[in-house]
Short mmCIF file of C-alpha atoms in Angstrom, two decimals:
data_model
loop_
_atom_site.label_atom_id
_atom_site.label_comp_id
_atom_site.label_asym_id
_atom_site.label_seq_id
_atom_site.Cartn_x
_atom_site.Cartn_y
_atom_site.Cartn_z
CA GLY A 1 -0.44 5.22 -15.25
CA ARG A 2 -3.03 3.65 -17.65
CA ALA A 3 -0.62 1.32 -19.18
CA GLN A 4 0.50 0.15 -15.70
CA VAL A 5 -3.08 -0.50 -14.62
CA LYS A 6 -3.76 -2.47 -17.66
CA ALA A 7 -0.69 -4.65 -17.29
CA LEU A 8 -1.77 -5.13 -13.81
CA VAL A 9 -5.26 -6.06 -14.56
CA ALA A 10 -4.01 -8.64 -17.17
CA LEU A 11 -2.03 -10.75 -14.60
CA SER A 12 -3.26 -14.13 -14.03
CA LEU A 13 -2.82 -13.91 -10.29
CA TRP A 14 -6.43 -12.40 -10.16
CA ALA A 15 -7.81 -15.86 -10.64
CA ASN A 16 -6.96 -16.65 -6.98
CA VAL A 17 -8.02 -13.47 -5.36
CA THR A 18 -11.37 -13.42 -3.55
CA ALA A 19 -11.49 -9.76 -2.50
CA ILE A 20 -9.83 -6.48 -3.25
CA TYR A 21 -9.59 -3.68 -0.74
CA THR A 22 -8.43 -0.06 -1.63
CA SER A 23 -8.18 3.20 0.05
CA ARG A 24 -10.80 5.87 -0.86
CA GLN A 25 -8.21 8.01 -2.58
CA PHE A 26 -8.42 8.32 -6.36
CA LYS A 27 -5.22 6.58 -7.36
CA ALA A 28 -6.01 3.42 -5.30
CA ALA A 29 -9.69 3.40 -6.09
CA VAL A 30 -9.42 3.62 -9.71
CA VAL A 31 -7.20 0.48 -9.75
CA GLY A 32 -9.70 -1.58 -7.72
CA GLU A 33 -12.47 -0.34 -9.98
CA ALA A 34 -10.47 -1.64 -12.87
CA VAL A 35 -9.84 -5.05 -11.37
CA LEU A 36 -13.64 -5.19 -10.36
CA ALA A 37 -14.59 -4.47 -14.00
CA ALA A 38 -12.25 -6.92 -15.53
CA HIS A 39 -12.56 -9.94 -12.99
CA GLY A 40 -15.67 -9.22 -11.03
CA ILE A 41 -13.66 -9.55 -7.75
CA PRO A 42 -15.70 -7.89 -4.94
CA LEU A 43 -14.33 -4.41 -3.90
CA ARG A 44 -14.21 -2.43 -0.59
CA LEU A 45 -12.89 1.01 -0.10
CA ILE A 46 -11.63 1.58 3.37
CA ASP A 47 -10.65 4.88 4.79
CA ASP A 48 -7.65 3.61 6.92
CA LEU A 49 -5.92 2.42 3.89
CA ASP A 50 -5.43 5.94 2.78
CA GLU A 51 -1.95 7.37 2.37
CA ALA A 52 -0.11 9.00 5.22
CA ARG A 53 -2.30 12.08 5.92
CA ARG A 54 -0.80 15.47 4.94
CA GLU A 55 -2.90 18.59 5.30
CA SER A 56 -0.08 20.80 3.69
CA TRP A 57 1.49 20.45 0.38
CA LEU A 58 5.27 21.03 -0.36
CA GLY A 59 7.35 21.56 -3.26
CA PRO A 60 9.55 18.68 -4.43
CA GLU A 61 12.62 19.45 -2.66
CA ALA A 62 10.86 20.33 0.70
CA PHE A 63 8.67 17.35 0.24
CA GLU A 64 11.88 15.00 -0.23
CA ALA A 65 13.25 16.32 3.04
CA ALA A 66 10.05 16.03 4.94
CA GLN A 67 9.71 12.50 3.82
CA GLN A 68 13.10 11.68 4.87
CA ALA A 69 12.34 13.07 8.28
CA PHE A 70 9.02 11.24 8.34
CA PHE A 71 11.12 7.87 8.18
CA VAL A 72 13.80 8.77 10.38
CA ASP A 73 11.77 9.98 13.42
CA PRO A 74 8.50 8.11 13.26
CA THR A 75 6.99 9.68 16.59
CA ASN A 76 6.95 13.11 15.19
CA ALA A 77 5.17 14.77 12.19
CA PRO A 78 7.99 16.44 10.18
CA VAL A 79 5.49 19.25 8.96
CA SER A 80 2.53 20.83 10.81
CA GLY A 81 -0.61 18.98 9.70
CA TRP A 82 1.22 15.77 8.76
CA GLU A 83 0.36 12.38 10.43
CA SER A 84 3.34 10.81 12.08
CA ALA A 85 4.96 7.65 10.75
CA GLN A 86 3.94 5.86 13.88
CA ALA A 87 0.25 6.91 13.66
CA ALA A 88 0.10 6.01 9.89
CA GLN A 89 1.68 2.72 10.30
CA ALA A 90 -0.72 1.93 13.35
CA ARG A 91 -3.80 3.05 11.37
CA PHE A 92 -2.89 1.26 8.25
CA GLY A 93 -1.66 -1.98 10.09
CA ALA A 94 -4.85 -2.15 12.13
CA ALA A 95 -6.95 -1.96 8.92
CA ILE A 96 -4.94 -4.77 7.43
CA ASP A 97 -5.38 -6.91 10.45
CA ARG A 98 -9.04 -6.26 10.49
CA LEU A 99 -9.58 -7.18 6.84
CA LEU A 100 -7.30 -10.24 7.07
CA ARG A 101 -9.43 -11.48 10.01
CA SER A 102 -12.50 -11.25 7.78
CA HIS A 103 -11.09 -13.98 5.40
CA PRO A 104 -9.87 -17.56 6.05
CA LEU A 105 -6.07 -18.01 5.52
CA SER A 106 -7.02 -20.03 2.47
CA GLU A 107 -8.24 -17.00 0.67
CA SER A 108 -6.07 -14.48 -1.15
CA VAL A 109 -6.88 -10.90 -0.90
CA ALA A 110 -5.63 -8.04 -2.59
CA VAL A 111 -4.73 -4.57 -0.98
CA VAL A 112 -4.35 -1.51 -3.29
CA ALA A 113 -2.81 1.57 -1.21
CA HIS A 114 -0.10 4.11 -1.38
CA ALA A 115 3.70 4.01 -1.31
CA THR A 116 4.36 5.71 2.05
CA VAL A 117 1.92 3.56 4.12
CA LEU A 118 3.12 0.37 2.11
CA THR A 119 6.69 1.33 3.07
CA LEU A 120 5.82 1.66 6.78
CA TYR A 121 3.76 -1.62 6.76
CA THR A 122 6.28 -3.80 4.81
CA ALA A 123 9.18 -2.40 6.90
CA HIS A 124 7.13 -3.38 9.97
CA LEU A 125 6.65 -6.95 8.57
CA ARG A 126 10.25 -7.33 8.02
CA GLY A 127 11.07 -6.09 11.53
CA ASP A 128 13.07 -3.11 9.99
CA LEU A 129 13.00 0.72 9.84
CA PRO A 130 11.40 2.28 6.77
CA THR A 131 13.80 4.10 4.46
CA MET A 132 13.61 6.37 1.59
CA ALA A 133 15.25 3.71 -0.63
CA ASP A 134 12.22 1.30 0.34
CA TRP A 135 9.80 4.08 -0.52
CA ARG A 136 11.42 4.84 -3.91
CA LYS A 137 10.98 1.11 -4.93
CA ILE A 138 7.16 1.40 -4.83
CA GLY A 139 6.18 2.65 -8.11
CA PHE A 140 2.64 3.03 -9.27
CA ALA A 141 0.90 -0.25 -9.70
CA ALA A 142 3.91 -2.16 -7.96
CA ILE A 143 2.81 -5.53 -6.42
CA MET A 144 4.09 -7.65 -3.51
CA GLU A 145 3.15 -11.06 -2.39
CA VAL A 146 2.89 -11.57 1.33
CA ASP A 147 2.28 -15.04 2.94
CA ARG A 148 -1.10 -14.92 4.76
CA ALA A 149 -0.08 -17.36 7.63
CA THR A 150 3.26 -15.56 8.54
CA LEU A 151 2.72 -12.11 7.11
CA HIS A 152 6.33 -12.23 5.66
CA PRO A 153 6.85 -10.78 2.20
CA ILE A 154 7.49 -13.47 -0.43
CA THR A 155 8.47 -11.09 -3.23
CA PRO A 156 9.93 -7.54 -3.13
CA PHE A 157 7.71 -4.84 -4.84
CA LEU A 158 7.40 -5.59 -8.59
CA SER A 159 6.61 -3.03 -11.10
CA ALA A 160 5.12 -3.18 -14.63
CA PRO A 161 6.26 -4.75 -16.91
CA TYR A 162 5.88 -7.70 -14.52
CA PRO A 163 7.79 -10.94 -14.56
CA ALA A 164 6.20 -13.82 -16.53
CA GLY A 165 4.08 -16.02 -14.49
CA LEU A 166 2.20 -13.56 -12.42
#
C-alpha cells in the first residue's frame, strides 16, 4: 500500500484540489494525511464516509458470499450486525451531498473512502445496481473523476500505476 499511496500523492491532479475529505478509518485517513503533508490541502475526517458498517468479521469465503448478498438485496443486512446496502448508500451519499454543498462548483474536492461504499455510490450515480464486479475494480488508492455539475463519472476507477497526465 505504501507504493500506491506514494504514486497517488505524486499525481499532478492535487494542484487543482481545494479540500480533501476522508473517513475516519485508518486506511482512508492515512491517505488523506499523506496528501496533506505533501500538498498542504485542508483535510477533514467525516464519520459518514466510513466503510459499510460490519460488527462481525467473516472468513474470506463467508465474506465473499455475504458481500454478494449485500449487493443483491440492498434492503437487508446479509449478516447480523451488518449495515444494509441501502442504509450505507444513504449515509455515504448524504455525507457527499453535504460536503459538495459546502464548496462552489468551481472547486475540486477529493474524497478518500472505501470500496464497498464507493461501489454503492458510483452505481447510484450511474443509475445502476452495484455488483461484485464493480466492487472488485476498486483497488487500494484507486481514483475516479466525477463531474461536479452533473455528478456523472468521467473516468472509471483507475489504480496505480496511474495513466500519464493525472
